[in-house]
Coordinates of N, CA and C in Angstrom, one line a residue:
M880 N 60.2 -45.5 -12.7 CA 59.6 -45.3 -11.5 C 58.3 -46.8 -12.4
D881 N 57.6 -47.5 -11.5 CA 56.9 -48.3 -12.4 C 55.4 -47.8 -11.8
E882 N 54.5 -48.6 -12.6 CA 53.1 -48.1 -12.9 C 52.7 -48.1 -11.3
H883 N 53.0 -49.0 -10.6 CA 52.1 -49.6 -9.1 C 52.8 -48.2 -8.1
T884 N 54.3 -47.4 -8.5 CA 54.6 -46.8 -7.1 C 53.8 -45.1 -7.9
K885 N 53.5 -45.1 -9.3 CA 53.0 -43.6 -9.8 C 51.6 -43.8 -9.2
F886 N 50.9 -45.3 -9.1 CA 49.6 -45.9 -9.0 C 49.4 -44.9 -7.5
K887 N 50.1 -45.4 -6.5 CA 50.2 -45.2 -5.7 C 50.6 -43.6 -5.2
Q888 N 51.8 -43.0 -6.2 CA 51.6 -41.6 -6.1 C 50.5 -40.4 -6.1
R889 N 49.8 -41.1 -6.8 CA 48.6 -40.5 -7.6 C 47.1 -40.8 -6.3
A890 N 47.2 -41.8 -6.0 CA 46.5 -42.1 -4.9 C 46.0 -41.6 -3.8
K891 N 48.0 -41.3 -3.3 CA 48.0 -40.4 -2.0 C 47.7 -38.9 -2.4
A892 N 47.7 -38.3 -3.4 CA 47.7 -37.0 -3.9 C 45.8 -36.6 -3.8
I893 N 45.2 -38.0 -4.3 CA 43.7 -37.5 -4.2 C 43.4 -37.2 -2.8
Y894 N 44.0 -38.3 -2.0 CA 43.6 -38.6 -0.5 C 44.0 -37.6 -0.2
Q895 N 44.7 -36.8 -0.1 CA 45.0 -35.7 0.3 C 44.7 -34.4 -0.3
M896 N 43.8 -34.3 -1.3 CA 43.1 -33.5 -2.0 C 41.8 -33.4 -1.3
L897 N 41.1 -34.9 -1.0 CA 39.8 -34.6 -0.5 C 39.9 -34.8 1.2
F898 N 41.1 -34.4 1.2 CA 41.2 -34.5 3.3 C 41.1 -32.8 3.1
G899 N 41.7 -32.2 2.0 CA 41.8 -31.0 2.2 C 40.4 -30.0 2.1
I900 N 39.5 -31.0 1.0 CA 38.1 -30.6 0.5 C 37.6 -30.6 2.2
F901 N 37.6 -32.1 2.8 CA 36.9 -32.0 3.6 C 37.4 -31.4 5.0
G902 N 38.4 -31.2 5.2 CA 38.9 -30.2 6.4 C 37.9 -28.9 6.2
L903 N 37.8 -27.8 4.6 CA 37.3 -27.0 4.5 C 35.4 -27.0 4.9
F904 N 34.8 -28.1 4.2 CA 33.3 -28.4 4.9 C 33.3 -28.3 6.0
A905 N 34.2 -29.4 7.1 CA 33.9 -29.4 8.3 C 34.6 -28.0 9.0
V906 N 35.2 -27.2 8.8 CA 35.2 -26.1 9.4 C 34.0 -25.0 8.6
A907 N 33.9 -25.2 7.5 CA 32.2 -24.1 6.8 C 31.3 -24.3 8.1
A908 N 31.1 -25.8 8.0 CA 30.1 -26.1 8.8 C 29.9 -25.9 10.6
F909 N 31.3 -25.7 11.2 CA 31.2 -25.3 12.5 C 30.8 -24.2 12.4
T910 N 31.8 -23.2 11.5 CA 31.5 -21.8 11.4 C 30.0 -21.2 11.3
I911 N 29.5 -22.1 10.4 CA 27.7 -21.8 10.3 C 27.3 -22.1 11.5
L912 N 27.4 -23.3 12.3 CA 26.7 -23.8 13.1 C 27.0 -23.0 14.3
F913 N 28.3 -22.2 14.7 CA 28.5 -21.5 15.5 C 27.8 -20.1 16.1
L914 N 27.4 -19.4 14.4 CA 26.8 -18.3 14.3 C 25.5 -18.2 14.3
M915 N 24.9 -19.5 14.2 CA 23.4 -19.8 14.3 C 22.9 -20.0 15.6
L916 N 24.4 -20.0 16.2 CA 24.1 -20.4 17.8 C 24.3 -19.2 19.1
N917 N 25.2 -18.5 17.9 CA 25.5 -17.5 18.2 C 25.1 -16.0 17.7
P918 N 24.1 -15.8 17.2 CA 24.0 -14.5 16.4 C 24.4 -13.3 16.6
D919 N 24.3 -12.9 18.3 CA 25.2 -11.5 18.4 C 26.1 -11.1 18.0
L920 N 27.0 -12.2 18.0 CA 28.5 -12.3 17.0 C 28.7 -11.4 16.0
L921 N 27.6 -11.3 15.1 CA 27.8 -10.5 13.9 C 27.5 -9.2 13.9
K922 N 26.5 -9.0 15.2 CA 26.2 -7.4 14.9 C 27.3 -6.4 15.6
K923 N 27.2 -5.1 15.1 CA 28.0 -4.0 15.8 C 27.9 -4.1 17.2
S924 N 28.3 -3.4 17.6 CA 28.3 -3.1 18.9 C 28.1 -1.3 19.0
A925 N 26.2 -1.4 19.2 CA 25.9 -0.5 18.6 C 26.2 0.9 19.9
P926 N 26.1 1.8 20.1 CA 26.3 3.3 20.9 C 25.2 2.6 21.9
Q927 N 25.0 2.9 23.3 CA 24.4 2.5 24.1 C 22.9 4.1 24.5
V928 N 21.6 3.7 24.1 CA 21.3 4.6 24.0 C 20.0 5.1 24.9
E929 N 19.9 6.3 25.9 CA 18.9 5.9 26.7 C 17.6 5.7 26.7
E930 N 17.4 5.0 27.2 CA 15.5 4.9 26.8 C 15.4 5.9 27.3
T931 N 14.1 6.2 26.0 CA 13.3 7.2 26.6 C 11.8 7.1 27.1
E932 N 11.4 7.8 27.4 CA 9.8 7.6 27.9 C 8.7 8.1 27.5
Y933 N 7.7 7.0 27.1 CA 6.6 7.6 25.4 C 6.0 7.9 26.4
T934 N 4.9 8.4 26.2 CA 3.8 9.3 26.4 C 2.6 8.6 25.4
T935 N 1.5 8.4 25.8 CA 0.5 7.3 25.2 C -0.4 8.9 24.8
V936 N -0.7 8.6 23.4 CA -1.6 9.9 22.3 C -3.6 9.2 23.0
P937 N -4.2 9.6 23.4 CA -5.4 8.9 23.3 C -6.2 9.1 21.9
K938 N -6.3 7.9 21.5 CA -7.6 7.9 19.9 C -8.5 8.7 20.2
E939 N -8.9 9.3 19.1 CA -9.8 10.4 18.9 C -11.2 9.2 18.7
D940 N -12.2 9.3 19.0 CA -13.4 8.4 19.4 C -14.3 9.1 18.2
D941 N -14.1 10.6 17.9 CA -15.4 10.6 17.3 C -14.9 10.9 15.9
F942 N -15.7 9.9 15.5 CA -15.8 9.4 13.9 C -16.9 10.3 13.4
D943 N -18.0 10.7 13.6 CA -18.0 12.1 12.9 C -18.2 13.4 13.4
K944 N -17.1 13.9 13.1 CA -16.6 15.5 13.4 C -16.7 15.8 12.5
I945 N -17.1 17.3 12.7 CA -17.6 18.3 11.9 C -16.6 19.2 11.5
E946 N -15.7 19.9 11.3 CA -15.2 20.6 11.0 C -15.1 21.7 9.4
N947 N -16.0 22.9 10.4 CA -15.7 23.9 8.9 C -16.4 23.3 7.7
G948 N -17.6 22.9 7.8 CA -18.5 22.3 7.4 C -18.2 20.7 6.7
I949 N -17.0 20.4 6.9 CA -16.7 19.5 6.6 C -16.4 18.1 7.6
H950 N -17.1 16.8 6.9 CA -17.3 15.5 7.6 C -15.4 15.7 7.8
V951 N -14.7 15.3 8.9 CA -13.5 14.9 8.7 C -13.1 13.5 8.3
R952 N -13.8 12.6 8.7 CA -13.2 11.2 8.8 C -13.2 11.0 6.7
T953 N -14.4 11.5 6.2 CA -14.8 11.2 4.5 C -14.5 12.6 3.9
G954 N -14.5 13.7 4.9 CA -14.5 15.0 3.6 C -15.7 15.1 2.7
L955 N -16.9 15.0 3.3 CA -17.4 15.1 2.4 C -18.9 16.5 3.4
V956 N -19.3 17.2 2.2 CA -20.0 18.5 2.7 C -21.1 17.9 3.7
D957 N -21.1 18.5 4.9 CA -22.2 18.4 5.9 C -23.4 19.1 5.4
A958 N -24.2 18.6 5.0 CA -25.5 18.9 5.2 C -26.3 17.8 5.4
E959 N -27.8 17.8 5.0 CA -28.6 16.9 5.5 C -28.8 16.3 4.4
G960 N -28.7 14.9 5.4 CA -28.5 13.5 4.4 C -27.4 12.8 4.6
L961 N -26.2 14.0 5.5 CA -24.7 13.1 4.9 C -24.7 11.9 5.7
M962 N -25.0 11.6 6.8 CA -24.6 10.4 7.7 C -25.4 8.8 6.7
T963 N -26.8 9.4 6.1 CA -27.2 8.7 5.2 C -26.0 7.7 4.0
V964 N -25.3 9.1 3.7 CA -24.3 8.4 2.7 C -23.3 8.2 3.5
V965 N -22.6 8.5 4.2 CA -21.5 7.6 4.8 C -21.8 6.3 5.5
N966 N -23.0 6.1 5.8 CA -23.8 5.0 6.1 C -24.1 3.7 5.0
N967 N -24.4 4.0 4.2 CA -24.4 3.6 2.9 C -23.5 3.5 1.9
C968 N -22.6 4.3 1.5 CA -21.8 4.8 0.4 C -20.4 4.1 0.7
T969 N -19.7 4.9 2.1 CA -18.4 4.6 2.5 C -18.2 3.0 3.0
N970 N -19.1 2.5 3.3 CA -18.9 1.1 3.2 C -18.1 0.1 2.1
C971 N -18.5 0.7 1.6 CA -17.9 -0.5 0.0 C -16.8 0.2 -0.8
H972 N -17.0 1.8 -0.7 CA -15.8 2.2 -1.1 C -15.6 4.1 -0.9
S973 N -14.6 4.4 -1.0 CA -14.2 5.9 -0.3 C -14.7 6.9 -1.0
A974 N -15.2 7.7 -0.2 CA -16.0 9.0 -0.4 C -15.3 9.5 -1.4
K975 N -14.2 9.8 -1.9 CA -13.5 10.2 -2.9 C -13.9 9.9 -4.0
L976 N -13.8 8.7 -4.2 CA -15.0 7.8 -5.5 C -16.7 8.6 -6.0
V977 N -17.2 9.3 -4.5 CA -18.2 9.8 -4.4 C -18.0 11.3 -5.1
T978 N -17.5 11.7 -4.4 CA -16.9 13.1 -5.3 C -16.6 13.4 -5.9
Q979 N -15.8 12.7 -7.1 CA -15.2 12.7 -8.3 C -16.0 12.2 -9.3
N980 N -17.4 11.8 -8.7 CA -18.1 11.0 -9.8 C -19.5 12.2 -9.8
R981 N -19.6 13.7 -10.2 CA -20.5 14.4 -10.1 C -21.2 14.1 -11.5
M982 N -22.7 13.9 -10.8 CA -23.7 13.4 -12.2 C -24.7 14.0 -11.1
N983 N -26.4 14.1 -12.6 CA -27.5 14.6 -12.1 C -28.1 13.4 -11.4
E984 N -29.4 13.9 -11.3 CA -30.6 12.7 -10.3 C -30.4 11.5 -11.3
E985 N -30.4 11.7 -12.6 CA -30.9 10.6 -13.7 C -29.9 9.2 -13.3
R986 N -28.7 9.8 -13.4 CA -27.0 9.2 -13.3 C -26.9 9.0 -12.0
W987 N -27.1 9.2 -11.2 CA -26.7 8.9 -9.8 C -27.7 7.6 -9.9
I988 N -29.0 7.9 -10.2 CA -30.0 6.7 -9.6 C -29.6 5.3 -11.0
T989 N -29.3 5.4 -11.8 CA -28.9 4.8 -13.4 C -27.6 3.6 -12.3
T990 N -26.3 5.1 -12.2 CA -25.2 4.1 -10.5 C -25.8 3.6 -9.5
I991 N -27.0 3.6 -9.2 CA -27.3 2.8 -7.9 C -27.9 1.7 -8.6
R992 N -29.0 1.6 -9.4 CA -29.4 0.5 -10.2 C -27.9 -0.5 -10.1
W993 N -27.0 0.1 -10.8 CA -26.0 -0.9 -11.5 C -25.1 -1.7 -10.6
M994 N -24.9 -0.3 -9.4 CA -24.2 -1.4 -8.2 C -24.9 -2.6 -7.5
Q995 N -26.2 -2.0 -7.6 CA -27.3 -3.1 -6.9 C -27.1 -4.1 -7.8
E996 N -27.2 -4.0 -9.0 CA -27.1 -5.5 -10.0 C -26.2 -6.2 -10.0
T997 N -24.7 -5.4 -10.2 CA -23.8 -6.1 -10.1 C -22.5 -5.8 -9.7
Q998 N -22.9 -5.2 -8.5 CA -21.9 -4.8 -7.3 C -22.5 -5.5 -6.0
N999 N -23.7 -6.6 -6.0 CA -24.2 -6.6 -4.5 C -24.4 -5.5 -3.5
L1000 N -25.0 -4.4 -4.1 CA -25.4 -3.3 -3.2 C -26.6 -3.8 -2.8
W1001 N -27.0 -3.3 -1.4 CA -28.4 -3.8 -1.3 C -29.1 -2.3 -1.6
D1002 N -30.8 -3.3 -1.3 CA -32.0 -2.2 -1.4 C -32.0 -1.2 -0.3
L1003 N -32.0 0.3 -1.0 CA -31.7 1.5 -0.1 C -32.9 1.7 0.8
G1004 N -34.1 1.1 -0.1 CA -35.4 1.6 0.7 C -35.1 3.6 0.2
P1005 N -36.1 3.9 1.6 CA -36.2 5.1 1.6 C -35.1 5.9 1.6
N1006 N -34.1 5.4 2.1 CA -32.3 6.6 2.0 C -32.1 6.4 0.6
E1007 N -32.4 6.1 -0.6 CA -32.3 6.3 -1.7 C -32.7 7.9 -2.4
K1008 N -33.6 8.0 -1.9 CA -34.1 9.6 -2.1 C -33.0 10.7 -1.5
I1009 N -33.1 10.1 0.1 CA -31.9 11.4 0.7 C -30.7 11.0 0.1
I1010 N -30.1 9.5 -0.6 CA -28.8 10.1 -0.6 C -28.5 10.7 -2.1
V1011 N -29.5 10.3 -3.0 CA -29.5 10.8 -4.6 C -29.8 12.8 -4.1
N1012 N -30.7 13.1 -3.1 CA -30.9 14.8 -3.1 C -29.6 15.0 -2.6
Y1013 N -29.0 14.3 -1.8 CA -27.3 15.0 -0.7 C -26.4 14.9 -1.9
L1014 N -26.2 14.3 -3.0 CA -25.3 13.9 -3.6 C -25.4 15.0 -5.0
V1015 N -26.8 15.5 -5.4 CA -27.1 16.0 -6.7 C -27.0 17.3 -6.0
S1016 N -27.5 18.0 -4.6 CA -27.3 19.4 -3.9 C -26.0 19.7 -3.6
N1017 N -25.5 18.9 -3.2 CA -23.7 19.0 -2.4 C -22.5 18.4 -3.4
Y1018 N -23.1 18.0 -4.9 CA -22.1 17.5 -5.7 C -22.7 17.1 -7.1
P1019 N -22.9 18.8 -7.6 CA -23.9 18.7 -9.2 C -22.5 18.6 -9.9
P1020 N -22.9 18.5 -11.5 CA -22.3 18.3 -12.8 C -21.7 19.8 -12.5
V1021 N -20.2 19.4 -12.8 CA -19.0 20.7 -12.9 C -19.0 20.9 -14.4
K1022 N -19.5 21.5 -15.2 CA -18.8 22.2 -16.7 C -17.2 22.3 -16.8
K1023 N -17.2 21.1 -17.1 CA -15.4 21.7 -17.7 C -15.2 22.5 -18.6
G1024 N -14.4 23.1 -18.9 CA -14.1 23.9 -20.0 C -12.5 23.9 -20.4
R1025 N -12.0 24.3 -21.5 CA -10.8 24.0 -21.8 C -9.7 24.8 -20.8
R1026 N -8.8 24.5 -20.6 CA -7.8 25.5 -19.9 C -7.5 26.4 -20.3
E1027 N -6.6 27.4 -19.5 CA -6.5 28.6 -20.4 C -5.0 28.7 -20.9
N1028 N -5.0 29.3 -21.8 CA -3.6 29.5 -23.1 C -2.9 29.6 -22.1
L1029 N -1.5 29.1 -22.6 CA -0.1 29.3 -21.8 C 0.0 30.7 -22.4
K1030 N 0.6 31.7 -21.3 CA 1.4 32.8 -21.5 C 3.0 32.4 -21.6
D1031 N 3.5 33.9 -21.8 CA 4.4 34.0 -21.4 C 5.7 32.9 -21.2
I1032 N 5.7 32.2 -22.4 CA 6.4 30.8 -22.7 C 7.5 31.2 -23.8
E1033 N 8.5 30.8 -23.3 CA 9.9 30.8 -23.9 C 10.0 29.5 -24.5
W1034 N 9.7 29.2 -25.9 CA 9.7 28.1 -26.4 C 11.1 27.8 -27.4
Y1035 N 11.3 26.8 -27.5 CA 12.5 26.3 -28.4 C 12.6 25.4 -29.2
D1036 N 13.5 25.3 -30.4 CA 13.7 24.6 -31.1 C 14.0 23.4 -31.0
L1037 N 13.4 22.5 -31.1 CA 14.1 20.9 -30.8 C 15.0 20.4 -31.7
N1038 N 16.2 20.2 -31.6 CA 16.9 19.6 -32.4 C 16.9 17.9 -32.7

């Protein structure tokens, strides 16, 4: 076979390969386009479910509800100054942050000053005394001791 015939055969083989690749791309593009226009074809047919009638539950608008001596929304103890604390303290942080930081009067005042200097807390004015009295009365410092010794423990050696 001469060089010209070999060249023609190679060119024909390359042409057929390119034609095959183009065909695959055309089929893939057609499939993607078809699925984009008909996305329901990919979904499995779900069993028919009867429509359920729902009832609406009215929202409770009583944000200041007290149950068993506890303010429900915040978890704070119901006592004199509660709403002043709720209105001034829970605007910026959770009431949980207040209850976990049990402090004496001096430390609460120092904390309030720190919040005013660094956290943009507004001037509390006469409410400061009410807030500090509420916190000191209802969430005083608690002395924590060491935990109880463990009893009836089966110890084992680590290998």
